[in-house]
């Protein structure tokens, strides 16, 4: 393991004013996205859509890295260039989603465990060869009566830590993503408590498995009320609660925290990140974005599967990327 190299990559991923594009939708998830704009999910259409994002001129000013799916890491652009090379040429770091999705966690009331550890070391070595310099593993927890359970938290935290260790042994920076879903009518305080319990367990397991904190990125959700909660918290309340829980749980050796958007609107995802950085300067870690939907919703719609719309879709993507880049600097102004 090359700790210096891992730390350099991690710092690059959260460089000032930059964040990560999550474009690692699995085949079934990208199918849902493409179906929503009446485009068939063929290999070629998936390629064209992602090529549109990766070739957006100037995206490298706001985007430090892109998380890819296995298919995309191996895919060529229309002109025969590897998509990875298009990113590298712009100085954007390619990353790879390595988990194999969620399955029921037996012994719980419908909670989930993320799978994919078997054979991961071998896959990771190949991914490094193909150009990936960081990886992502997403654990999914939900809030309901008594959930997330201690069982689900610990099982998922352990899997995250084992994944992170395998990444680092292969000189790949792990993005450690414990997502707590926004589904439900829980309030901000409930989200805070679930996030605090989860992050404590995650960092305990990371320590147990000897993960080097300087060579990882944390990707949490924000502390936010459930999407059907009647009492909406203000932007500042979400920002303050999120920063408070992170201060309690995340050691300062971690170079950066890159949030998921988790179903927040584009505007709110930017506004919350902007408020955190504006209201809490001088935090020990960089706070930035690793958004999927909040970066892609607009360009996906503008593209609509038509080559003639590529330039306009790229404009939409750059617009969101720029606003999130400003938010990472605490200078977001809708
Ligand atoms: P969203 O920003 O759409 O939540 O996606 C981020 C991600 O990578 C989820 O794993």
mmCIF file of C-alpha atoms and ligand atoms in Angstrom:
data_model
loop_
_atom_site.group_PDB
_atom_site.id
_atom_site.type_symbol
_atom_site.label_atom_id
_atom_site.label_comp_id
_atom_site.label_asym_id
_atom_site.label_seq_id
_atom_site.Cartn_x
_atom_site.Cartn_y
_atom_site.Cartn_z
ATOM 1 C CA UNK A 1 0.000 0.000 0.000
ATOM 2 C CA UNK A 2 1.320 3.442 -0.951
ATOM 3 C CA UNK A 3 -0.159 5.777 1.661
ATOM 4 C CA UNK A 4 1.333 8.891 0.054
ATOM 5 C CA UNK A 5 -0.243 8.018 -3.291
ATOM 6 C CA UNK A 6 -3.623 7.240 -1.683
ATOM 7 C CA UNK A 7 -3.568 10.543 0.162
ATOM 8 C CA UNK A 8 -2.676 12.421 -3.022
ATOM 9 C CA UNK A 9 -5.579 10.864 -4.930
ATOM 10 C CA UNK A 10 -8.020 11.492 -2.061
ATOM 11 C CA UNK A 11 -6.973 15.149 -1.848
ATOM 12 C CA UNK A 12 -7.378 15.485 -5.607
ATOM 13 C CA UNK A 13 -10.920 14.128 -5.354
ATOM 14 C CA UNK A 14 -11.893 16.901 -2.944
ATOM 15 C CA UNK A 15 -9.742 19.712 -4.382
ATOM 16 C CA UNK A 16 -11.120 23.207 -3.636
ATOM 17 C CA UNK A 17 -14.209 24.008 -5.686
ATOM 18 C CA UNK A 18 -14.431 20.510 -7.150
ATOM 19 C CA UNK A 19 -16.523 17.422 -6.517
ATOM 20 C CA UNK A 20 -17.409 14.060 -7.981
ATOM 21 C CA UNK A 21 -19.917 13.031 -10.634
ATOM 22 C CA UNK A 22 -21.578 9.731 -9.714
ATOM 23 C CA UNK A 23 -22.290 8.168 -13.114
ATOM 24 C CA UNK A 24 -22.080 4.589 -11.872
ATOM 25 C CA UNK A 25 -25.716 3.605 -12.220
ATOM 26 C CA UNK A 26 -26.047 -0.154 -12.523
ATOM 27 C CA UNK A 27 -27.591 -1.535 -15.704
ATOM 28 C CA UNK A 28 -31.026 -1.679 -14.076
ATOM 29 C CA UNK A 29 -30.803 1.866 -12.635
ATOM 30 C CA UNK A 30 -29.596 3.482 -15.875
ATOM 31 C CA UNK A 31 -32.434 1.682 -17.627
ATOM 32 C CA UNK A 32 -34.890 3.481 -15.332
ATOM 33 C CA UNK A 33 -33.242 6.837 -16.073
ATOM 34 C CA UNK A 34 -33.241 6.283 -19.849
ATOM 35 C CA UNK A 35 -36.799 4.961 -19.849
ATOM 36 C CA UNK A 36 -37.867 8.193 -18.131
ATOM 37 C CA UNK A 37 -36.824 10.089 -21.298
ATOM 38 C CA UNK A 38 -38.173 7.395 -23.645
ATOM 39 C CA UNK A 39 -34.767 6.121 -24.666
ATOM 40 C CA UNK A 40 -34.049 2.385 -24.869
ATOM 41 C CA UNK A 41 -31.265 1.200 -22.559
ATOM 42 C CA UNK A 42 -28.965 -0.251 -25.217
ATOM 43 C CA UNK A 43 -25.207 -0.405 -24.763
ATOM 44 C CA UNK A 44 -24.840 2.265 -27.438
ATOM 45 C CA UNK A 45 -27.358 4.647 -25.853
ATOM 46 C CA UNK A 46 -25.764 4.232 -22.434
ATOM 47 C CA UNK A 47 -22.424 5.031 -24.053
ATOM 48 C CA UNK A 48 -23.753 8.059 -25.927
ATOM 49 C CA UNK A 49 -25.335 9.467 -22.788
ATOM 50 C CA UNK A 50 -22.198 9.098 -20.696
ATOM 51 C CA UNK A 51 -19.954 10.285 -23.515
ATOM 52 C CA UNK A 52 -22.072 13.446 -23.624
ATOM 53 C CA UNK A 53 -21.297 14.074 -19.930
ATOM 54 C CA UNK A 54 -17.593 13.215 -20.098
ATOM 55 C CA UNK A 55 -16.872 15.365 -23.146
ATOM 56 C CA UNK A 56 -18.437 18.508 -21.677
ATOM 57 C CA UNK A 57 -15.762 21.145 -22.220
ATOM 58 C CA UNK A 58 -14.704 22.808 -18.984
ATOM 59 C CA UNK A 59 -16.296 20.205 -16.695
ATOM 60 C CA UNK A 60 -12.806 19.601 -15.305
ATOM 61 C CA UNK A 61 -13.023 23.004 -13.575
ATOM 62 C CA UNK A 62 -15.681 21.641 -11.201
ATOM 63 C CA UNK A 63 -15.465 17.860 -11.488
ATOM 64 C CA UNK A 64 -12.473 16.116 -9.907
ATOM 65 C CA UNK A 65 -13.525 12.546 -10.570
ATOM 66 C CA UNK A 66 -16.249 10.398 -12.093
ATOM 67 C CA UNK A 67 -17.546 7.137 -10.633
ATOM 68 C CA UNK A 68 -18.055 4.632 -13.439
ATOM 69 C CA UNK A 69 -19.880 1.352 -13.761
ATOM 70 C CA UNK A 70 -17.960 -1.746 -14.931
ATOM 71 C CA UNK A 71 -19.366 -1.473 -18.470
ATOM 72 C CA UNK A 72 -18.328 2.179 -18.819
ATOM 73 C CA UNK A 73 -14.791 1.596 -17.538
ATOM 74 C CA UNK A 74 -14.283 -0.790 -20.475
ATOM 75 C CA UNK A 75 -16.261 1.191 -23.066
ATOM 76 C CA UNK A 76 -15.053 3.172 -26.068
ATOM 77 C CA UNK A 77 -16.431 6.489 -27.276
ATOM 78 C CA UNK A 78 -17.959 6.756 -30.759
ATOM 79 C CA UNK A 79 -14.566 7.651 -32.230
ATOM 80 C CA UNK A 80 -12.871 4.627 -30.634
ATOM 81 C CA UNK A 81 -11.189 6.434 -27.698
ATOM 82 C CA UNK A 82 -11.578 4.689 -24.337
ATOM 83 C CA UNK A 83 -13.997 6.724 -22.206
ATOM 84 C CA UNK A 84 -11.432 6.521 -19.383
ATOM 85 C CA UNK A 85 -8.871 8.252 -21.597
ATOM 86 C CA UNK A 86 -11.306 11.091 -22.283
ATOM 87 C CA UNK A 87 -11.519 11.678 -18.522
ATOM 88 C CA UNK A 88 -7.782 11.308 -17.949
ATOM 89 C CA UNK A 89 -7.003 13.816 -20.696
ATOM 90 C CA UNK A 90 -9.103 16.375 -18.834
ATOM 91 C CA UNK A 91 -7.390 15.567 -15.547
ATOM 92 C CA UNK A 92 -10.580 13.971 -14.186
ATOM 93 C CA UNK A 93 -9.892 10.898 -12.041
ATOM 94 C CA UNK A 94 -11.772 7.734 -13.046
ATOM 95 C CA UNK A 95 -13.381 5.690 -10.259
ATOM 96 C CA UNK A 96 -15.366 2.462 -10.194
ATOM 97 C CA UNK A 97 -18.424 1.175 -8.353
ATOM 98 C CA UNK A 98 -17.428 -2.245 -7.029
ATOM 99 C CA UNK A 99 -20.286 -3.388 -4.816
ATOM 100 C CA UNK A 100 -22.782 -5.857 -6.237
ATOM 101 C CA UNK A 101 -25.908 -4.290 -4.829
ATOM 102 C CA UNK A 102 -28.126 -5.047 -1.872
ATOM 103 C CA UNK A 103 -29.746 -8.253 -0.622
ATOM 104 C CA UNK A 104 -31.990 -8.972 2.374
ATOM 105 C CA UNK A 105 -30.055 -9.143 5.655
ATOM 106 C CA UNK A 106 -31.426 -12.259 7.331
ATOM 107 C CA UNK A 107 -32.560 -11.833 10.901
ATOM 108 C CA UNK A 108 -33.764 -8.271 10.338
ATOM 109 C CA UNK A 109 -37.170 -6.875 9.496
ATOM 110 C CA UNK A 110 -36.507 -6.221 5.812
ATOM 111 C CA UNK A 111 -33.161 -4.469 6.177
ATOM 112 C CA UNK A 112 -30.387 -4.849 3.612
ATOM 113 C CA UNK A 113 -26.745 -5.861 3.331
ATOM 114 C CA UNK A 114 -24.470 -4.883 0.452
ATOM 115 C CA UNK A 115 -22.716 -7.772 -1.268
ATOM 116 C CA UNK A 116 -19.582 -8.065 -3.372
ATOM 117 C CA UNK A 117 -16.647 -8.940 -1.119
ATOM 118 C CA UNK A 118 -15.963 -12.377 -2.619
ATOM 119 C CA UNK A 119 -13.220 -12.107 -5.235
ATOM 120 C CA UNK A 120 -12.998 -8.348 -4.722
ATOM 121 C CA UNK A 121 -9.195 -8.317 -4.421
ATOM 122 C CA UNK A 122 -8.825 -9.842 -7.862
ATOM 123 C CA UNK A 123 -11.393 -7.504 -9.418
ATOM 124 C CA UNK A 124 -9.713 -4.529 -7.770
ATOM 125 C CA UNK A 125 -6.319 -5.374 -9.290
ATOM 126 C CA UNK A 126 -7.937 -5.462 -12.739
ATOM 127 C CA UNK A 127 -9.779 -2.190 -12.128
ATOM 128 C CA UNK A 128 -6.493 -0.516 -11.234
ATOM 129 C CA UNK A 129 -5.021 -1.802 -14.470
ATOM 130 C CA UNK A 130 -7.995 -0.423 -16.396
ATOM 131 C CA UNK A 131 -7.345 3.017 -14.898
ATOM 132 C CA UNK A 132 -9.561 3.307 -11.817
ATOM 133 C CA UNK A 133 -7.884 5.201 -8.986
ATOM 134 C CA UNK A 134 -10.782 5.226 -6.536
ATOM 135 C CA UNK A 135 -13.790 3.008 -5.852
ATOM 136 C CA UNK A 136 -17.255 3.163 -4.331
ATOM 137 C CA UNK A 137 -19.232 0.790 -2.128
ATOM 138 C CA UNK A 138 -22.734 1.828 -1.108
ATOM 139 C CA UNK A 139 -24.372 0.515 2.057
ATOM 140 C CA UNK A 140 -28.094 1.211 2.391
ATOM 141 C CA UNK A 141 -29.877 1.789 5.688
ATOM 142 C CA UNK A 142 -33.388 2.998 6.279
ATOM 143 C CA UNK A 143 -35.172 4.810 9.052
ATOM 144 C CA UNK A 144 -38.384 3.330 10.496
ATOM 145 C CA UNK A 145 -39.493 2.033 13.886
ATOM 146 C CA UNK A 146 -36.295 0.726 15.468
ATOM 147 C CA UNK A 147 -34.400 0.981 12.183
ATOM 148 C CA UNK A 148 -31.672 1.079 11.281
ATOM 149 C CA UNK A 149 -31.088 -1.807 13.672
ATOM 150 C CA UNK A 150 -27.754 -2.291 15.377
ATOM 151 C CA UNK A 151 -27.471 -5.540 13.402
ATOM 152 C CA UNK A 152 -27.840 -3.790 10.032
ATOM 153 C CA UNK A 153 -25.512 -0.954 11.029
ATOM 154 C CA UNK A 154 -22.711 -3.246 12.227
ATOM 155 C CA UNK A 155 -23.007 -5.750 9.356
ATOM 156 C CA UNK A 156 -22.868 -2.950 6.773
ATOM 157 C CA UNK A 157 -20.092 -1.075 8.585
ATOM 158 C CA UNK A 158 -17.981 -4.221 8.633
ATOM 159 C CA UNK A 159 -18.507 -4.820 4.907
ATOM 160 C CA UNK A 160 -17.578 -1.189 4.182
ATOM 161 C CA UNK A 161 -14.380 -1.528 6.223
ATOM 162 C CA UNK A 162 -13.365 -4.817 4.589
ATOM 163 C CA UNK A 163 -13.999 -3.297 1.151
ATOM 164 C CA UNK A 164 -11.950 -0.214 2.088
ATOM 165 C CA UNK A 165 -9.032 -2.373 3.193
ATOM 166 C CA UNK A 166 -9.053 -4.295 -0.104
ATOM 167 C CA UNK A 167 -9.124 -1.000 -2.038
ATOM 168 C CA UNK A 168 -6.136 0.402 -0.199
ATOM 169 C CA UNK A 169 -4.099 -2.798 -0.597
ATOM 170 C CA UNK A 170 -4.516 -2.187 -4.348
ATOM 171 C CA UNK A 171 -3.682 1.548 -4.134
ATOM 172 C CA UNK A 172 -7.276 2.496 -4.855
ATOM 173 C CA UNK A 173 -8.941 5.137 -2.664
ATOM 174 C CA UNK A 174 -12.187 3.831 -1.148
ATOM 175 C CA UNK A 175 -15.277 6.007 -1.095
ATOM 176 C CA UNK A 176 -17.051 4.727 2.005
ATOM 177 C CA UNK A 177 -20.767 5.319 1.479
ATOM 178 C CA UNK A 178 -23.209 4.546 4.261
ATOM 179 C CA UNK A 179 -26.439 5.938 2.805
ATOM 180 C CA UNK A 180 -29.401 6.447 5.091
ATOM 181 C CA UNK A 181 -32.430 6.731 2.830
ATOM 182 C CA UNK A 182 -34.721 9.769 2.930
ATOM 183 C CA UNK A 183 -37.816 7.551 2.633
ATOM 184 C CA UNK A 184 -40.257 8.037 5.504
ATOM 185 C CA UNK A 185 -41.797 10.766 7.632
ATOM 186 C CA UNK A 186 -39.051 11.006 10.276
ATOM 187 C CA UNK A 187 -37.874 14.412 11.461
ATOM 188 C CA UNK A 188 -34.433 16.015 11.460
ATOM 189 C CA UNK A 189 -33.589 14.812 14.986
ATOM 190 C CA UNK A 190 -34.310 11.205 14.018
ATOM 191 C CA UNK A 191 -32.070 11.504 10.972
ATOM 192 C CA UNK A 192 -29.371 13.028 13.181
ATOM 193 C CA UNK A 193 -29.508 10.138 15.670
ATOM 194 C CA UNK A 194 -29.450 7.456 12.949
ATOM 195 C CA UNK A 195 -26.523 9.155 11.208
ATOM 196 C CA UNK A 196 -24.581 9.477 14.455
ATOM 197 C CA UNK A 197 -25.042 5.801 15.373
ATOM 198 C CA UNK A 198 -24.090 4.740 11.864
ATOM 199 C CA UNK A 199 -20.981 6.883 11.506
ATOM 200 C CA UNK A 200 -19.647 5.843 14.915
ATOM 201 C CA UNK A 201 -19.977 2.193 13.884
ATOM 202 C CA UNK A 202 -18.402 2.824 10.477
ATOM 203 C CA UNK A 203 -15.315 4.496 11.946
ATOM 204 C CA UNK A 204 -15.004 1.813 14.622
ATOM 205 C CA UNK A 205 -14.915 -0.863 11.908
ATOM 206 C CA UNK A 206 -12.533 1.175 9.735
ATOM 207 C CA UNK A 207 -10.153 1.295 12.711
ATOM 208 C CA UNK A 208 -10.593 -2.413 13.437
ATOM 209 C CA UNK A 209 -9.707 -3.254 9.827
ATOM 210 C CA UNK A 210 -6.690 -0.908 9.805
ATOM 211 C CA UNK A 211 -8.004 1.360 7.074
ATOM 212 C CA UNK A 212 -5.768 4.396 6.620
ATOM 213 C CA UNK A 213 -8.059 7.382 7.112
ATOM 214 C CA UNK A 214 -5.776 9.712 5.107
ATOM 215 C CA UNK A 215 -6.451 7.541 2.052
ATOM 216 C CA UNK A 216 -10.263 7.440 2.000
ATOM 217 C CA UNK A 217 -13.278 9.642 1.300
ATOM 218 C CA UNK A 218 -16.542 9.462 3.253
ATOM 219 C CA UNK A 219 -19.782 9.726 1.274
ATOM 220 C CA UNK A 220 -22.691 10.194 3.654
ATOM 221 C CA UNK A 221 -26.149 11.563 3.174
ATOM 222 C CA UNK A 222 -26.998 14.872 4.788
ATOM 223 C CA UNK A 223 -28.890 15.040 8.067
ATOM 224 C CA UNK A 224 -32.312 15.800 6.664
ATOM 225 C CA UNK A 225 -35.945 15.074 7.468
ATOM 226 C CA UNK A 226 -37.733 12.224 5.670
ATOM 227 C CA UNK A 227 -39.259 13.119 2.339
ATOM 228 C CA UNK A 228 -42.832 12.765 3.654
ATOM 229 C CA UNK A 229 -42.131 14.609 6.925
ATOM 230 C CA UNK A 230 -44.603 17.474 7.351
ATOM 231 C CA UNK A 231 -42.160 19.750 9.176
ATOM 232 C CA UNK A 232 -39.546 20.879 6.691
ATOM 233 C CA UNK A 233 -36.242 21.911 8.226
ATOM 234 C CA UNK A 234 -34.657 25.083 6.871
ATOM 235 C CA UNK A 235 -31.540 25.024 4.722
ATOM 236 C CA UNK A 236 -29.478 26.351 7.618
ATOM 237 C CA UNK A 237 -30.888 23.744 10.022
ATOM 238 C CA UNK A 238 -29.932 20.913 7.671
ATOM 239 C CA UNK A 239 -26.474 22.435 7.144
ATOM 240 C CA UNK A 240 -25.816 22.943 10.871
ATOM 241 C CA UNK A 241 -27.098 19.501 11.912
ATOM 242 C CA UNK A 242 -25.039 17.793 9.226
ATOM 243 C CA UNK A 243 -21.838 19.587 10.204
ATOM 244 C CA UNK A 244 -22.497 18.879 13.895
ATOM 245 C CA UNK A 245 -22.882 15.142 13.399
ATOM 246 C CA UNK A 246 -19.794 15.003 11.189
ATOM 247 C CA UNK A 247 -17.752 16.855 13.833
ATOM 248 C CA UNK A 248 -18.831 14.263 16.389
ATOM 249 C CA UNK A 249 -18.022 11.224 14.287
ATOM 250 C CA UNK A 250 -15.423 11.859 11.558
ATOM 251 C CA UNK A 251 -11.723 12.037 12.519
ATOM 252 C CA UNK A 252 -9.851 15.010 11.107
ATOM 253 C CA UNK A 253 -7.397 12.678 9.321
ATOM 254 C CA UNK A 254 -10.087 12.012 6.675
ATOM 255 C CA UNK A 255 -9.254 14.374 3.762
ATOM 256 C CA UNK A 256 -12.784 14.882 2.543
ATOM 257 C CA UNK A 257 -16.480 14.221 2.767
ATOM 258 C CA UNK A 258 -18.423 14.108 -0.503
ATOM 259 C CA UNK A 259 -22.183 13.979 -0.051
ATOM 260 C CA UNK A 260 -24.688 11.948 -2.039
ATOM 261 C CA UNK A 261 -27.806 13.822 -3.140
ATOM 262 C CA UNK A 262 -30.177 10.975 -2.272
ATOM 263 C CA UNK A 263 -33.279 12.283 -3.996
ATOM 264 C CA UNK A 264 -33.003 15.956 -2.962
ATOM 265 C CA UNK A 265 -33.838 18.403 -5.739
ATOM 266 C CA UNK A 266 -30.878 19.818 -7.673
ATOM 267 C CA UNK A 267 -31.325 23.202 -6.064
ATOM 268 C CA UNK A 268 -31.624 21.968 -2.482
ATOM 269 C CA UNK A 269 -28.617 19.675 -2.822
ATOM 270 C CA UNK A 270 -26.541 22.696 -3.908
ATOM 271 C CA UNK A 271 -28.054 25.050 -1.320
ATOM 272 C CA UNK A 272 -27.400 22.671 1.589
ATOM 273 C CA UNK A 273 -23.768 22.132 0.594
ATOM 274 C CA UNK A 274 -23.329 25.864 0.056
ATOM 275 C CA UNK A 275 -24.765 26.683 3.495
ATOM 276 C CA UNK A 276 -22.496 24.151 5.229
ATOM 277 C CA UNK A 277 -19.383 25.670 3.713
ATOM 278 C CA UNK A 278 -20.506 29.282 4.121
ATOM 279 C CA UNK A 279 -21.572 28.870 7.749
ATOM 280 C CA UNK A 280 -18.748 26.562 8.821
ATOM 281 C CA UNK A 281 -15.449 27.625 7.280
ATOM 282 C CA UNK A 282 -12.210 26.019 8.481
ATOM 283 C CA UNK A 283 -13.533 22.501 9.015
ATOM 284 C CA UNK A 284 -10.868 19.775 9.267
ATOM 285 C CA UNK A 285 -12.062 18.062 6.068
ATOM 286 C CA UNK A 286 -13.194 19.359 2.689
ATOM 287 C CA UNK A 287 -16.979 19.202 2.261
ATOM 288 C CA UNK A 288 -18.060 18.644 -1.324
ATOM 289 C CA UNK A 289 -20.442 16.737 -3.571
ATOM 290 C CA UNK A 290 -20.557 13.287 -5.135
ATOM 291 C CA UNK A 291 -23.930 13.687 -6.758
ATOM 292 C CA UNK A 292 -25.693 11.411 -9.186
ATOM 293 C CA UNK A 293 -29.242 12.606 -9.674
ATOM 294 C CA UNK A 294 -28.616 16.220 -8.589
ATOM 295 C CA UNK A 295 -26.014 16.605 -11.358
ATOM 296 C CA UNK A 296 -27.667 14.512 -14.048
ATOM 297 C CA UNK A 297 -31.404 15.224 -13.869
ATOM 298 C CA UNK A 298 -31.112 18.391 -15.973
ATOM 299 C CA UNK A 299 -28.702 17.157 -18.686
ATOM 300 C CA UNK A 300 -30.590 13.856 -18.955
ATOM 301 C CA UNK A 301 -33.798 15.723 -19.725
ATOM 302 C CA UNK A 302 -32.144 18.176 -22.105
ATOM 303 C CA UNK A 303 -30.374 15.373 -23.983
ATOM 304 C CA UNK A 304 -33.457 13.243 -24.562
ATOM 305 C CA UNK A 305 -31.452 10.698 -26.549
ATOM 306 C CA UNK A 306 -30.802 13.050 -29.497
ATOM 307 C CA UNK A 307 -27.350 13.884 -30.859
ATOM 308 C CA UNK A 308 -28.657 17.329 -31.827
ATOM 309 C CA UNK A 309 -29.231 18.106 -28.125
ATOM 310 C CA UNK A 310 -25.735 17.219 -26.895
ATOM 311 C CA UNK A 311 -24.437 20.804 -26.707
ATOM 312 C CA UNK A 312 -27.492 21.995 -24.802
ATOM 313 C CA UNK A 313 -27.400 19.037 -22.412
ATOM 314 C CA UNK A 314 -23.717 19.711 -21.718
ATOM 315 C CA UNK A 315 -24.590 23.319 -20.940
ATOM 316 C CA UNK A 316 -27.126 22.097 -18.372
ATOM 317 C CA UNK A 317 -24.590 19.724 -16.839
ATOM 318 C CA UNK A 318 -21.933 22.455 -16.619
ATOM 319 C CA UNK A 319 -24.454 24.795 -15.024
ATOM 320 C CA UNK A 320 -25.188 22.333 -12.177
ATOM 321 C CA UNK A 321 -21.517 21.361 -11.850
ATOM 322 C CA UNK A 322 -20.492 25.002 -11.557
ATOM 323 C CA UNK A 323 -23.130 25.790 -8.926
ATOM 324 C CA UNK A 324 -22.038 22.779 -6.877
ATOM 325 C CA UNK A 325 -18.403 23.803 -7.291
ATOM 326 C CA UNK A 326 -19.342 27.221 -5.885
ATOM 327 C CA UNK A 327 -21.221 25.504 -3.038
ATOM 328 C CA UNK A 328 -18.071 23.526 -2.206
ATOM 329 C CA UNK A 329 -16.334 26.896 -1.800
ATOM 330 C CA UNK A 330 -19.157 28.315 0.328
ATOM 331 C CA UNK A 331 -20.011 30.742 -2.464
ATOM 332 C CA UNK A 332 -23.265 29.248 -3.684
ATOM 333 C CA UNK A 333 -25.799 31.781 -4.795
ATOM 334 C CA UNK A 334 -28.857 30.410 -6.596
HETATM 335 P P1 LIG B 1 -27.389 10.365 -5.774
HETATM 336 O O1 LIG B 1 -26.637 11.661 -5.660
HETATM 337 O O2 LIG B 1 -28.358 10.326 -6.915
HETATM 338 O O3 LIG B 1 -27.966 9.937 -4.454
HETATM 339 O O4 LIG B 1 -26.331 9.255 -6.184
HETATM 340 C C1 LIG B 1 -25.112 9.250 -5.563
HETATM 341 C C2 LIG B 1 -24.627 7.873 -5.463
HETATM 342 O O5 LIG B 1 -23.549 7.578 -5.921
HETATM 343 C C3 LIG B 1 -25.463 6.884 -4.761
HETATM 344 O O6 LIG B 1 -24.733 5.716 -4.538
#
